[in-house]
Amino acid sequence: MKGVVFVEFLKMVEAEHGLDMVDDIIEQADVPSGGAYTAVGTYDHKEMVDLVVSMSKITGVPTGELLSAFGSYLFSSLANAHPVFMDGARDALDFLEKVETYIHVEVRKLYPDAELPTFECERQPGGKVLHMIYSSSRHLEDVCDGLIQGCLKWFHSDAEVERQPLEGGRELFIIKTS
Ligand code: HEM
C-alpha cells in the first residue's frame, strides 16, 4: 500500500485527536516500519489494519467505523491533491463510474506499484442508481464505503448506500441518489 494512504491516516488522527494519539497508536501497533511513512514509499497493507486495530483498542470505536471515517477523509485529501481528476465529472455517480476506467488508470501511471481494487459498475435504468462491485484481495470494503461517502459529500449528493457481500469475497455497493 502506498505511503500516501498511511500519511493521510496519521494526519487525520492528529487533526482529530492530537499527536500523542498518533504516537500511542504506532507504539501499541508495533508495526515493522515503526510508523515512519513517506508518501512515495510502499508498505504492507496489513500495517494499516494493525494501526486501525490499535486505534480501536485505545478509543473503543469499532474498526469498521474507523476505516469508513478514514475513507471519507481520504477522498477529500485525494481530490484536493488531484484537482484534474475532479474536472469534468458531472456528479458523484459520474465520478464513481470513472474510478475503474480513468482515475485508478491514471493513479497506476503515477504509482506503478499501487495496489488497486477492481470495480464493475452498472448504472440502473432511470440513471439514479449505480451498482458497484468491489473486489480486492486486501478487503478494504470499509475504506471503500468511506471513499464512496466522501465522494457523495464532495458533490453535495443526497444518496443512500447499501452494501451486500457477494460470492468470491466481493462486495456490492448500491448507491441510490434522489
Ligand atoms: C481523486 C480520486 C481518487 C484517487 C486519486 C485515488 C487514488 C488511490 C490511491 C493512490 C490508492 C492507494 C493504492 C496503494 O495503496 O497502493 C487507492 C486505493 C484505493 N482506492 Fe482509490 N482513488 C480515488 C478515488 C477512489 C474512489 C471514489 C473509490 C471508491 C469507489 C476508491 C477506491 C479505492 C480503494 C477501496 C482503495 C484501497 C485498495 C484496495 O482496496 O485494494 N478510490 N486509490
Coordinates of C-alpha atoms and ligand atoms in Angstrom, one line a residue:
M1 CA 0.0 0.0 0.0
K2 CA 1.3 3.4 -0.9
G3 CA 2.7 5.6 1.9
V4 CA 0.4 8.4 0.9
V5 CA -2.5 6.4 2.4
F6 CA -0.6 6.0 5.7
V7 CA 0.5 9.6 5.8
E8 CA -3.2 10.7 5.3
F9 CA -4.4 8.3 8.0
L10 CA -1.9 9.7 10.6
K11 CA -2.8 13.3 9.5
M12 CA -6.5 12.5 10.2
V13 CA -5.7 11.0 13.6
E14 CA -3.5 14.0 14.5
A15 CA -6.2 16.5 13.4
E16 CA -8.9 14.7 15.4
H17 CA -7.0 13.5 18.5
G18 CA -3.6 15.2 18.6
L19 CA 0.0 14.0 18.2
D20 CA 0.0 12.0 21.4
M21 CA -2.7 9.7 20.0
V22 CA -0.6 9.2 16.8
D23 CA 2.4 8.1 19.0
D24 CA 0.2 5.8 21.2
I25 CA -1.3 4.1 18.1
I26 CA 2.1 3.5 16.5
E27 CA 3.6 2.2 19.7
Q28 CA 0.8 -0.2 20.5
A29 CA 0.5 -1.4 16.9
D30 CA 4.3 -2.2 16.9
V31 CA 4.4 -2.0 13.0
P32 CA 7.5 -3.2 11.2
S33 CA 8.0 0.3 9.6
G34 CA 8.0 1.9 13.1
G35 CA 5.3 4.3 11.7
A36 CA 7.8 6.4 9.7
Y37 CA 6.0 6.6 6.3
T38 CA 6.9 8.6 3.2
A39 CA 4.2 9.4 0.6
V40 CA 6.0 7.6 -2.2
G41 CA 7.1 4.6 -0.2
T42 CA 5.3 1.2 -0.3
Y43 CA 4.3 -0.7 2.9
D44 CA 2.5 -3.8 3.8
H45 CA -1.3 -3.0 3.8
K46 CA -1.5 -5.1 7.0
E47 CA 0.2 -2.2 8.8
M48 CA -2.9 -0.1 8.1
V49 CA -5.1 -2.8 9.6
D50 CA -2.7 -3.0 12.6
L51 CA -2.9 0.8 13.1
V52 CA -6.6 0.8 12.9
V53 CA -7.0 -2.2 15.4
S54 CA -4.6 -0.3 17.7
M55 CA -6.7 2.9 17.4
S56 CA -9.9 0.9 18.0
K57 CA -8.4 -0.6 21.2
I58 CA -7.5 2.9 22.5
T59 CA -10.6 4.8 21.5
G60 CA -13.2 2.0 21.8
V61 CA -14.6 2.9 18.3
P62 CA -15.1 -0.3 16.2
T63 CA -12.5 -0.8 13.4
G64 CA -15.2 -0.7 10.6
E65 CA -16.3 2.7 11.7
L66 CA -12.7 4.0 11.9
L67 CA -11.9 2.6 8.4
S68 CA -15.0 4.1 6.9
A69 CA -14.4 7.5 8.5
F70 CA -10.8 7.3 7.2
G71 CA -12.1 6.5 3.6
S72 CA -14.3 9.6 3.7
Y73 CA -11.3 11.8 4.9
L74 CA -9.1 10.2 2.3
F75 CA -11.4 11.1 -0.6
S76 CA -11.2 14.8 0.1
S77 CA -7.4 14.6 0.5
L78 CA -7.0 12.8 -2.8
A79 CA -9.5 15.1 -4.6
N80 CA -7.7 18.2 -3.3
A81 CA -4.3 16.7 -4.3
H82 CA -5.5 15.9 -7.8
P83 CA -7.9 18.6 -9.0
V84 CA -7.5 17.5 -12.6
F85 CA -9.3 14.2 -11.7
M86 CA -12.3 16.2 -10.5
D87 CA -12.6 18.3 -13.6
G88 CA -15.3 17.1 -16.0
A89 CA -17.2 14.9 -13.5
R90 CA -20.8 16.0 -13.7
D91 CA -21.9 14.4 -10.4
A92 CA -21.0 11.7 -7.9
L93 CA -22.3 8.8 -9.9
D94 CA -20.5 10.0 -13.0
F95 CA -17.3 10.2 -10.9
L96 CA -17.7 6.8 -9.3
E97 CA -18.2 5.2 -12.6
K98 CA -14.8 6.6 -13.7
V99 CA -12.8 5.3 -10.8
E100 CA -12.0 2.0 -12.6
T101 CA -11.8 3.3 -16.1
Y102 CA -10.0 6.6 -15.6
I103 CA -9.0 7.6 -12.0
H104 CA -7.2 4.5 -11.0
V105 CA -5.7 4.1 -14.5
E106 CA -4.1 7.5 -14.0
V107 CA -3.1 6.6 -10.4
R108 CA -1.3 3.5 -11.8
K109 CA 0.7 5.8 -14.1
L110 CA 1.8 7.9 -11.1
Y111 CA 2.5 5.0 -8.9
P112 CA 3.3 1.9 -10.9
D113 CA 3.4 -0.3 -7.8
A114 CA 0.0 0.8 -6.5
E115 CA -2.3 -2.0 -5.3
L116 CA -5.6 -1.0 -6.6
P117 CA -9.0 -2.7 -6.3
T118 CA -11.2 -3.7 -9.2
F119 CA -14.7 -2.3 -9.8
E120 CA -17.6 -3.5 -12.0
C121 CA -20.1 -0.7 -12.4
E122 CA -23.7 -0.8 -13.8
R123 CA -26.0 2.2 -14.0
Q124 CA -29.6 1.1 -13.4
P125 CA -32.4 2.1 -15.7
G126 CA -33.5 5.7 -14.8
G127 CA -29.9 6.7 -14.2
K128 CA -30.2 7.5 -10.4
V129 CA -28.9 4.2 -9.0
L130 CA -25.4 2.8 -9.5
H131 CA -24.3 -0.8 -8.7
M132 CA -20.6 -1.0 -8.0
I133 CA -19.0 -4.3 -7.3
Y134 CA -15.7 -4.0 -5.3
S135 CA -13.1 -6.7 -5.5
S136 CA -9.7 -6.7 -3.8
S137 CA -7.5 -9.2 -2.0
R138 CA -6.9 -6.5 0.6
H139 CA -10.6 -6.5 1.6
L140 CA -10.8 -2.8 2.4
E141 CA -14.6 -2.7 2.0
D142 CA -15.0 -0.3 4.8
V143 CA -12.4 2.1 3.4
C144 CA -14.3 1.8 0.0
D145 CA -17.6 2.6 1.8
G146 CA -15.9 5.7 3.2
L147 CA -14.5 6.8 -0.1
I148 CA -17.9 6.5 -1.7
Q149 CA -19.4 8.5 1.2
G150 CA -16.6 11.1 0.8
C151 CA -17.3 11.3 -2.9
L152 CA -21.1 11.9 -2.3
K153 CA -20.3 14.6 0.2
W154 CA -17.8 16.3 -2.2
F155 CA -20.6 16.5 -4.9
H156 CA -23.2 17.5 -2.3
S157 CA -25.2 14.5 -3.4
D158 CA -28.0 13.2 -1.2
A159 CA -27.8 9.4 -1.5
E160 CA -28.3 6.2 0.3
V161 CA -25.6 3.5 0.2
E162 CA -26.5 -0.2 0.7
R163 CA -23.9 -3.0 0.9
Q164 CA -24.2 -6.7 0.1
P165 CA -21.5 -9.3 0.3
L166 CA -21.3 -11.4 -2.8
E167 CA -19.7 -14.8 -3.5
G168 CA -15.9 -14.7 -4.1
G169 CA -15.4 -12.2 -1.3
R170 CA -16.6 -9.4 -3.4
E171 CA -18.9 -6.6 -2.1
L172 CA -21.8 -4.9 -4.0
F173 CA -22.4 -1.2 -3.2
I174 CA -25.8 0.1 -4.3
I175 CA -25.7 3.9 -4.4
K176 CA -29.2 5.5 -4.7
T177 CA -29.3 9.2 -5.5
S178 CA -32.5 11.2 -5.3
Ligands
HEM1 C1 -9.5 11.5 -6.6 C2 -9.9 10.3 -6.6 C3 -9.0 9.1 -6.2 C4 -7.7 8.9 -6.3 C5 -6.6 9.9 -6.7 C6 -7.4 7.6 -5.8 C7 -6.1 7.0 -5.6 C8 -5.8 5.9 -4.9 C9 -4.5 5.5 -4.4 C10 -3.2 6.3 -4.6 C11 -4.7 4.3 -3.7 C12 -3.6 3.6 -3.0 C13 -3.0 2.5 -3.8 C14 -2.0 1.7 -2.9 O1 -2.1 1.8 -1.7 O2 -1.1 1.1 -3.5 C15 -6.1 4.0 -3.8 C16 -6.6 2.9 -3.3 C17 -8.0 2.6 -3.2 N1 -8.9 3.3 -3.9 FE1 -8.8 5.0 -4.9 N2 -8.6 6.9 -5.6 C18 -9.6 7.8 -5.8 C19 -10.9 7.6 -5.6 C20 -11.5 6.4 -5.2 C21 -12.9 6.2 -5.0 C22 -14.0 7.2 -5.2 C23 -13.0 4.9 -4.6 C24 -14.3 4.1 -4.2 C25 -15.3 4.0 -5.0 C26 -11.7 4.3 -4.5 C27 -11.4 3.1 -4.0 C28 -10.2 2.7 -3.6 C29 -9.9 1.6 -2.6 C30 -11.0 0.7 -1.9 C31 -8.5 1.5 -2.4 C32 -7.8 0.6 -1.4 C33 -7.0 -0.5 -2.1 C34 -7.8 -1.8 -2.2 O3 -9.0 -1.8 -1.8 O4 -7.3 -2.8 -2.8 N3 -10.8 5.3 -4.9 N4 -6.8 4.9 -4.6

